[in-house]
mmCIF file of C-alpha atoms (C1' of nucleotides) in Angstrom:
data_model
loop_
_atom_site.group_PDB
_atom_site.id
_atom_site.type_symbol
_atom_site.label_atom_id
_atom_site.label_comp_id
_atom_site.label_asym_id
_atom_site.label_seq_id
_atom_site.Cartn_x
_atom_site.Cartn_y
_atom_site.Cartn_z
ATOM 1 C CA MET A 1 163.455 75.823 108.891
ATOM 2 C CA ARG A 2 162.210 76.845 105.464
ATOM 3 C CA ILE A 3 158.782 78.084 104.598
ATOM 4 C CA GLY A 4 157.325 74.734 103.644
ATOM 5 C CA GLU A 5 158.133 73.220 106.977
ATOM 6 C CA LEU A 6 156.751 76.144 108.915
ATOM 7 C CA ALA A 7 153.584 75.927 106.869
ATOM 8 C CA ALA A 8 153.265 72.245 107.652
ATOM 9 C CA ARG A 9 153.927 72.677 111.351
ATOM 10 C CA ALA A 10 151.601 75.625 111.754
ATOM 11 C CA GLY A 11 148.959 74.129 109.522
ATOM 12 C CA VAL A 12 148.680 77.037 107.129
ATOM 13 C CA SER A 13 149.495 77.455 103.488
ATOM 14 C CA VAL A 14 152.808 78.698 102.204
ATOM 15 C CA ARG A 15 150.911 81.423 100.441
ATOM 16 C CA SER A 16 149.476 82.645 103.712
ATOM 17 C CA LEU A 17 152.889 82.858 105.338
ATOM 18 C CA ARG A 18 154.177 85.056 102.545
ATOM 19 C CA TYR A 19 151.080 87.162 102.881
ATOM 20 C CA TYR A 20 151.642 87.551 106.616
ATOM 21 C CA GLU A 21 155.125 88.797 105.938
ATOM 22 C CA GLU A 22 153.837 91.201 103.349
ATOM 23 C CA GLN A 23 151.420 92.528 105.968
ATOM 24 C CA GLY A 24 154.184 92.904 108.517
ATOM 25 C CA LEU A 25 152.916 90.187 110.834
ATOM 26 C CA LEU A 26 155.871 87.891 110.400
ATOM 27 C CA THR A 27 159.518 88.378 109.603
ATOM 28 C CA SER A 28 162.105 86.000 108.287
ATOM 29 C CA THR A 29 165.811 85.868 107.739
ATOM 30 C CA ARG A 30 166.901 85.128 104.214
ATOM 31 C CA SER A 31 169.458 82.615 103.043
ATOM 32 C CA ALA A 32 172.169 83.710 100.631
ATOM 33 C CA GLY A 33 169.927 82.570 97.824
ATOM 34 C CA GLY A 34 166.976 84.566 99.099
ATOM 35 C CA GLN A 35 164.954 81.831 100.746
ATOM 36 C CA ARG A 36 163.086 82.538 103.973
ATOM 37 C CA HIS A 37 164.261 80.902 107.162
ATOM 38 C CA TYR A 38 162.289 80.630 110.361
ATOM 39 C CA THR A 39 162.842 79.574 113.926
ATOM 40 C CA GLN A 40 160.804 77.433 116.245
ATOM 41 C CA ASP A 41 159.281 80.522 117.820
ATOM 42 C CA ASP A 42 157.667 81.396 114.544
ATOM 43 C CA VAL A 43 155.478 78.316 114.780
ATOM 44 C CA GLU A 44 153.873 79.713 117.901
ATOM 45 C CA ARG A 45 153.704 83.142 116.423
ATOM 46 C CA VAL A 46 151.827 81.909 113.395
ATOM 47 C CA ALA A 47 149.512 79.945 115.649
ATOM 48 C CA PHE A 48 148.781 83.115 117.569
ATOM 49 C CA ILE A 49 148.178 85.049 114.393
ATOM 50 C CA GLN A 50 145.776 82.363 113.289
ATOM 51 C CA ARG A 51 143.977 82.634 116.581
ATOM 52 C CA LEU A 52 143.496 86.339 116.128
ATOM 53 C CA TYR A 53 142.373 85.828 112.573
ATOM 54 C CA THR A 54 139.684 83.379 113.527
ATOM 55 C CA ALA A 55 138.654 85.832 116.207
ATOM 56 C CA GLY A 56 137.812 88.145 113.370
ATOM 57 C CA LEU A 57 140.659 90.622 113.687
ATOM 58 C CA SER A 58 141.925 92.027 110.436
ATOM 59 C CA SER A 59 145.586 91.854 109.569
ATOM 60 C CA ARG A 60 145.618 95.602 109.959
ATOM 61 C CA THR A 61 144.514 95.309 113.564
ATOM 62 C CA ILE A 62 146.843 92.438 114.275
ATOM 63 C CA THR A 63 149.703 94.522 112.984
ATOM 64 C CA GLU A 64 148.927 97.114 115.605
ATOM 65 C CA LEU A 65 148.781 94.550 118.366
ATOM 66 C CA LEU A 66 151.802 92.402 117.693
ATOM 67 C CA PRO A 67 154.459 94.963 118.603
ATOM 68 C CA CYS A 68 153.199 94.559 122.119
ATOM 69 C CA LEU A 69 154.120 90.893 121.906
ATOM 70 C CA ASP A 70 157.494 91.600 120.365
ATOM 71 C CA SER A 71 158.865 94.419 122.473
ATOM 72 C CA PRO A 72 156.657 94.358 125.522
ATOM 73 C CA SER A 73 157.971 97.581 126.973
ATOM 74 C CA ASP A 74 157.586 99.880 124.047
ATOM 75 C CA GLU A 75 156.791 103.487 124.655
ATOM 76 C CA ASN A 76 153.955 103.374 122.187
ATOM 77 C CA SER A 77 152.350 100.475 123.999
ATOM 78 C CA ASP A 78 149.665 102.905 125.096
ATOM 79 C CA ALA A 79 148.057 102.725 121.709
ATOM 80 C CA ALA A 80 148.375 98.957 121.649
ATOM 81 C CA MET A 81 146.826 98.762 125.103
ATOM 82 C CA GLU A 82 143.885 100.818 123.988
ATOM 83 C CA ARG A 83 143.547 98.699 120.913
ATOM 84 C CA MET A 84 143.570 95.511 122.938
ATOM 85 C CA LEU A 85 140.883 96.817 125.230
ATOM 86 C CA LYS A 86 138.776 97.736 122.260
ATOM 87 C CA GLU A 87 139.248 94.366 120.620
ATOM 88 C CA ARG A 88 138.520 92.614 123.858
ATOM 89 C CA ASP A 89 135.227 94.446 124.046
ATOM 90 C CA ARG A 90 134.409 93.566 120.483
ATOM 91 C CA LEU A 91 135.208 89.963 121.220
ATOM 92 C CA SER A 92 133.023 89.878 124.292
ATOM 93 C CA THR A 93 130.140 91.360 122.382
ATOM 94 C CA HIS A 94 130.600 88.895 119.593
ATOM 95 C CA ILE A 95 130.706 85.989 122.005
ATOM 96 C CA GLU A 96 127.468 87.149 123.592
ATOM 97 C CA ASP A 97 125.996 87.356 120.139
ATOM 98 C CA LEU A 98 127.028 83.844 119.274
ATOM 99 C CA LEU A 99 125.633 82.508 122.514
ATOM 100 C CA ARG A 100 122.290 84.091 121.759
ATOM 101 C CA THR A 101 122.342 82.694 118.261
ATOM 102 C CA ARG A 102 123.089 79.253 119.589
ATOM 103 C CA ASP A 103 120.145 79.583 121.934
ATOM 104 C CA ALA A 104 117.956 80.578 118.999
ATOM 105 C CA LEU A 105 119.126 77.519 117.104
ATOM 106 C CA ASP A 106 118.322 75.375 120.113
ATOM 107 C CA VAL A 107 114.804 76.721 120.200
ATOM 108 C CA LEU A 108 114.396 75.945 116.524
ATOM 109 C CA MET A 109 115.717 72.439 117.000
ATOM 110 C CA ILE A 110 113.472 71.741 119.928
ATOM 111 C CA ALA A 111 110.479 72.898 117.929
ATOM 112 C CA ALA A 112 111.484 70.733 115.000
ATOM 113 C CA GLN A 113 111.973 67.779 117.274
ATOM 114 C CA ALA A 114 108.548 68.291 118.804
ATOM 115 C CA HIS A 115 107.003 68.256 115.366
ATOM 116 C CA ARG A 116 108.818 65.104 114.529
ATOM 117 C CA ASP A 117 107.681 63.455 117.720
ATOM 118 C CA ALA A 118 104.098 64.458 117.039
ATOM 119 C CA ARG A 119 104.286 62.984 113.567
ATOM 120 C CA GLN A 120 105.750 59.810 114.984
ATOM 121 C CA ALA A 121 103.001 59.532 117.580
ATOM 122 C CA VAL A 122 100.345 59.738 114.858
ATOM 123 C CA ALA A 123 102.030 57.217 112.598
ATOM 124 C CA MET B 1 105.726 98.345 103.884
ATOM 125 C CA ARG B 2 108.189 98.988 101.080
ATOM 126 C CA ILE B 3 111.814 98.015 100.981
ATOM 127 C CA GLY B 4 113.170 101.260 102.355
ATOM 128 C CA GLU B 5 111.102 101.036 105.475
ATOM 129 C CA LEU B 6 112.000 97.410 106.074
ATOM 130 C CA ALA B 7 115.641 98.310 105.656
ATOM 131 C CA ALA B 8 115.318 101.092 108.196
ATOM 132 C CA ARG B 9 113.456 98.955 110.714
ATOM 133 C CA ALA B 10 115.751 95.980 110.408
ATOM 134 C CA GLY B 11 118.852 98.110 110.271
ATOM 135 C CA VAL B 12 120.222 96.745 107.025
ATOM 136 C CA SER B 13 120.771 98.258 103.616
ATOM 137 C CA VAL B 14 118.245 98.110 100.823
ATOM 138 C CA ARG B 15 120.887 96.434 98.751
ATOM 139 C CA SER B 16 121.206 93.632 101.263
ATOM 140 C CA LEU B 17 117.485 92.970 101.267
ATOM 141 C CA ARG B 18 117.448 92.558 97.539
ATOM 142 C CA TYR B 19 120.429 90.274 97.847
ATOM 143 C CA TYR B 20 118.641 88.175 100.462
ATOM 144 C CA GLU B 21 115.755 87.744 98.092
ATOM 145 C CA GLU B 22 118.083 86.777 95.302
ATOM 146 C CA GLN B 23 119.550 84.137 97.603
ATOM 147 C CA GLY B 24 116.128 82.815 98.493
ATOM 148 C CA LEU B 25 116.253 83.932 102.111
ATOM 149 C CA LEU B 26 113.432 86.411 101.856
ATOM 150 C CA THR B 27 110.337 86.731 99.690
ATOM 151 C CA SER B 28 108.151 89.678 98.901
ATOM 152 C CA THR B 29 104.883 90.417 97.234
ATOM 153 C CA ARG B 30 105.002 92.907 94.421
ATOM 154 C CA SER B 31 102.825 95.908 93.829
ATOM 155 C CA ALA B 32 101.213 96.448 90.436
ATOM 156 C CA GLY B 33 104.172 98.578 89.530
ATOM 157 C CA GLY B 34 106.656 95.928 90.560
ATOM 158 C CA GLN B 35 107.759 97.275 93.927
ATOM 159 C CA ARG B 36 108.399 94.895 96.795
ATOM 160 C CA HIS B 37 106.058 94.855 99.734
ATOM 161 C CA TYR B 38 106.748 93.327 103.105
ATOM 162 C CA THR B 39 104.909 92.558 106.301
ATOM 163 C CA GLN B 40 105.798 93.095 109.907
ATOM 164 C CA ASP B 41 106.965 89.503 110.190
ATOM 165 C CA ASP B 42 109.686 90.190 107.702
ATOM 166 C CA VAL B 43 111.351 92.546 110.157
ATOM 167 C CA GLU B 44 111.908 89.677 112.546
ATOM 168 C CA ARG B 45 112.906 87.403 109.731
ATOM 169 C CA VAL B 46 115.588 89.789 108.564
ATOM 170 C CA ALA B 47 116.785 90.184 112.125
ATOM 171 C CA PHE B 48 117.111 86.435 112.395
ATOM 172 C CA ILE B 49 118.953 86.244 109.106
ATOM 173 C CA GLN B 50 121.320 88.897 110.351
ATOM 174 C CA ARG B 51 121.880 86.925 113.510
ATOM 175 C CA LEU B 52 122.854 83.872 111.523
ATOM 176 C CA TYR B 53 125.086 85.941 109.285
ATOM 177 C CA THR B 54 127.024 87.387 112.160
ATOM 178 C CA ALA B 55 127.308 83.874 113.521
ATOM 179 C CA GLY B 56 129.299 83.142 110.407
ATOM 180 C CA LEU B 57 126.756 81.102 108.483
ATOM 181 C CA SER B 58 126.821 81.551 104.736
ATOM 182 C CA SER B 59 123.668 82.444 102.876
ATOM 183 C CA ARG B 60 123.869 78.995 101.344
ATOM 184 C CA THR B 61 123.644 77.406 104.772
ATOM 185 C CA ILE B 62 120.943 79.759 105.938
ATOM 186 C CA THR B 63 118.920 78.814 102.898
ATOM 187 C CA GLU B 64 119.001 75.220 104.034
ATOM 188 C CA LEU B 65 117.938 76.119 107.535
ATOM 189 C CA LEU B 66 115.142 78.573 106.948
ATOM 190 C CA PRO B 67 112.574 76.134 105.526
ATOM 191 C CA CYS B 68 112.507 74.688 108.982
ATOM 192 C CA LEU B 69 111.383 78.050 110.266
ATOM 193 C CA ASP B 70 108.814 78.473 107.512
ATOM 194 C CA SER B 71 107.091 75.129 107.369
ATOM 195 C CA PRO B 72 108.096 73.479 110.609
ATOM 196 C CA SER B 73 106.730 70.077 109.735
ATOM 197 C CA ASP B 74 108.360 69.507 106.412
ATOM 198 C CA GLU B 75 109.252 65.999 105.417
ATOM 199 C CA ASN B 76 112.755 67.090 104.551
ATOM 200 C CA SER B 77 113.279 68.571 107.970
ATOM 201 C CA ASP B 78 115.617 65.668 108.639
ATOM 202 C CA ALA B 79 118.264 67.306 106.541
ATOM 203 C CA ALA B 80 117.628 70.649 108.185
ATOM 204 C CA MET B 81 117.853 69.032 111.600
ATOM 205 C CA GLU B 82 121.187 67.495 110.733
ATOM 206 C CA ARG B 83 122.362 70.811 109.392
ATOM 207 C CA MET B 84 121.332 72.608 112.543
ATOM 208 C CA LEU B 85 123.184 70.140 114.703
ATOM 209 C CA LYS B 86 126.252 70.593 112.589
ATOM 210 C CA GLU B 87 126.061 74.371 112.731
ATOM 211 C CA ARG B 88 125.430 74.277 116.439
ATOM 212 C CA ASP B 89 128.631 72.290 116.845
ATOM 213 C CA ARG B 90 130.519 74.696 114.677
ATOM 214 C CA LEU B 91 129.188 77.547 116.737
ATOM 215 C CA SER B 92 130.167 75.949 120.006
ATOM 216 C CA THR B 93 133.647 75.304 118.729
ATOM 217 C CA HIS B 94 133.944 78.843 117.526
ATOM 218 C CA ILE B 95 132.746 80.212 120.843
ATOM 219 C CA GLU B 96 135.345 78.148 122.675
ATOM 220 C CA ASP B 97 137.910 79.496 120.296
ATOM 221 C CA LEU B 98 136.932 83.073 120.941
ATOM 222 C CA LEU B 99 137.011 82.529 124.673
ATOM 223 C CA ARG B 100 140.536 81.187 124.450
ATOM 224 C CA THR B 101 141.558 84.110 122.294
ATOM 225 C CA ARG B 102 140.097 86.525 124.787
ATOM 226 C CA ASP B 103 142.063 84.825 127.525
ATOM 227 C CA ALA B 104 145.207 85.170 125.447
ATOM 228 C CA LEU B 105 144.504 88.846 125.002
ATOM 229 C CA ASP B 106 144.024 89.191 128.732
ATOM 230 C CA VAL B 107 147.395 87.622 129.361
ATOM 231 C CA LEU B 108 148.972 90.031 126.935
ATOM 232 C CA MET B 109 147.276 92.977 128.542
ATOM 233 C CA ILE B 110 148.290 91.980 132.022
ATOM 234 C CA ALA B 111 151.868 91.619 130.880
ATOM 235 C CA ALA B 112 151.761 94.997 129.223
ATOM 236 C CA GLN B 113 150.265 96.558 132.316
ATOM 237 C CA ALA B 114 152.965 95.016 134.482
ATOM 238 C CA HIS B 115 155.588 96.549 132.250
ATOM 239 C CA ARG B 116 153.925 99.886 132.462
ATOM 240 C CA ASP B 117 153.730 99.687 136.235
ATOM 241 C CA ALA B 118 157.397 98.765 136.428
ATOM 242 C CA ARG B 119 158.292 101.741 134.295
ATOM 243 C CA GLN B 120 156.167 103.968 136.470
ATOM 244 C CA ALA B 121 157.827 102.681 139.639
ATOM 245 C CA VAL B 122 161.250 103.561 138.274
ATOM 246 C CA ALA B 123 160.242 106.994 137.112
ATOM 247 C "C1'" DC C 1 99.297 117.373 87.318
ATOM 248 C "C1'" DT C 2 103.950 117.722 88.568
ATOM 249 C "C1'" DA C 3 108.066 117.237 91.012
ATOM 250 C "C1'" DA C 4 110.526 114.880 94.415
ATOM 251 C "C1'" DA C 5 111.507 110.762 96.586
ATOM 252 C "C1'" DA C 6 111.702 105.975 96.497
ATOM 253 C "C1'" DC C 7 112.037 102.075 93.788
ATOM 254 C "C1'" DC C 8 113.372 98.912 89.777
ATOM 255 C "C1'" DT C 9 117.166 96.016 87.166
ATOM 256 C "C1'" DG C 10 121.708 95.245 85.840
ATOM 257 C "C1'" DA C 11 126.334 95.753 86.037
ATOM 258 C "C1'" DC C 12 130.654 96.785 87.795
ATOM 259 C "C1'" DA C 13 133.596 97.837 92.160
ATOM 260 C "C1'" DT C 14 135.329 96.591 96.690
ATOM 261 C "C1'" DC C 15 137.764 94.207 100.505
ATOM 262 C "C1'" DA C 16 140.541 90.581 102.639
ATOM 263 C "C1'" DA C 17 142.576 86.348 102.646
ATOM 264 C "C1'" DT C 18 143.862 82.913 99.868
ATOM 265 C "C1'" DG C 19 144.327 80.024 95.508
ATOM 266 C "C1'" DT C 20 146.790 79.335 91.376
ATOM 267 C "C1'" DG C 21 149.968 79.451 87.596
ATOM 268 C "C1'" DA C 22 154.139 80.924 85.099
ATOM 269 C "C1'" DG C 23 158.847 81.374 84.676
ATOM 270 C "C1'" DA C 24 163.150 81.349 87.082
ATOM 271 C "C1'" DG C 25 166.375 80.136 90.574
ATOM 272 C "C1'" DG C 26 168.156 77.663 95.089
ATOM 273 C "C1'" DC C 27 169.471 73.464 97.405
ATOM 274 C "C1'" DA C 28 170.420 68.698 98.665
ATOM 275 C "C1'" DA C 29 171.139 63.765 97.382
ATOM 276 C "C1'" DG C 30 172.927 60.592 94.196
ATOM 277 C "C1'" DC D 1 177.134 67.895 87.974
ATOM 278 C "C1'" DT D 2 172.633 66.739 87.451
ATOM 279 C "C1'" DT D 3 167.973 65.768 88.793
ATOM 280 C "C1'" DG D 4 164.024 66.686 91.446
ATOM 281 C "C1'" DC D 5 161.955 69.211 94.950
ATOM 282 C "C1'" DC D 6 161.432 73.469 97.166
ATOM 283 C "C1'" DT D 7 161.394 78.273 96.898
ATOM 284 C "C1'" DC D 8 161.322 82.942 94.734
ATOM 285 C "C1'" DT D 9 158.397 86.983 92.687
ATOM 286 C "C1'" DC D 10 154.636 88.686 90.145
ATOM 287 C "C1'" DA D 11 150.214 88.764 88.808
ATOM 288 C "C1'" DC D 12 145.669 87.465 88.081
ATOM 289 C "C1'" DA D 13 141.440 84.763 89.954
ATOM 290 C "C1'" DT D 14 138.154 83.724 93.565
ATOM 291 C "C1'" DT D 15 134.579 84.153 97.183
ATOM 292 C "C1'" DG D 16 130.652 86.561 99.658
ATOM 293 C "C1'" DA D 17 128.319 90.294 101.152
ATOM 294 C "C1'" DT D 18 127.758 94.744 100.105
ATOM 295 C "C1'" DG D 19 128.540 99.521 97.831
ATOM 296 C "C1'" DT D 20 127.662 102.272 93.992
ATOM 297 C "C1'" DC D 21 126.271 104.091 89.650
ATOM 298 C "C1'" DA D 22 123.244 104.572 85.609
ATOM 299 C "C1'" DG D 23 119.061 104.948 83.324
ATOM 300 C "C1'" DG D 24 114.369 104.244 83.778
ATOM 301 C "C1'" DT D 25 109.688 103.586 86.362
ATOM 302 C "C1'" DT D 26 106.461 103.971 90.353
ATOM 303 C "C1'" DT D 27 104.610 106.188 94.167
ATOM 304 C "C1'" DT D 28 103.410 109.971 96.948
ATOM 305 C "C1'" DA D 29 103.044 114.787 98.488
ATOM 306 C "C1'" DG D 30 101.874 119.293 97.300
#
DNA sequence: CTAAAACCTGACATCAATGTGAGAGGCAAG
DNA sequence: CTTGCCTCTCACATTGATGTCAGGTTTTAG
């Protein structure tokens, strides 16, 4: 498929796909005329990239991780492994952080609700 | 306390504090000479702001939420309440997302480890 | 009083992902 | 073959939080 279709299927912009390629996250074969062609697998790959992006990984970090997905027996997978562990830690910490923030929001909302109820009771 | 001390206590840069004020997230009294002065409460306030920032809220959104912390019985707390609910949802979704991403990473790591073990067994 | 340290405003720089627009060329249907 | 849509590259713009620098003022320690 061409880039427009991949963009539609993966739910990202064409611009982003070209950017991913520029960053070495995605490769494509080119038609005689120079247009990018993709396979079905690339849809999943882009989805995975998106997932990592929304997890807050930079394209730089993703670049280091993806080889592990591509050639899962690489010699240099040691570095990738280390990287993954590190990112997993970061993720866990961040998740904890978000949970605490959500709790804080809940406290705020409960307080606000109490105020509202009190006002209502008076009225 | 002056801005430098607040920055140190809250663990943020002086620059950021001035930015927070510019965005209406933080206020200060001024000395005769024009320097900002803060109270102990501001340390917690900045910490809370930081918490919301790392939760991915924009300063724009935080601005809408903070009045609810300041004057907890405001008439316009309805809007803030709605906003909080919305952000809470967004947070929950994001947390789910991160959990799934972490799981995906785990799968990748297990696969990588299996490969490594296999290699080891052969060697 | 003086010098050093901290502060002030204002402006420009940065980073990362993405948007946007121009000008040119590829590709498929009629 | 032509028309219209899709794609190409290149380059500049944007956003948000923060860094940084410059030139000047305030505060504090000695």
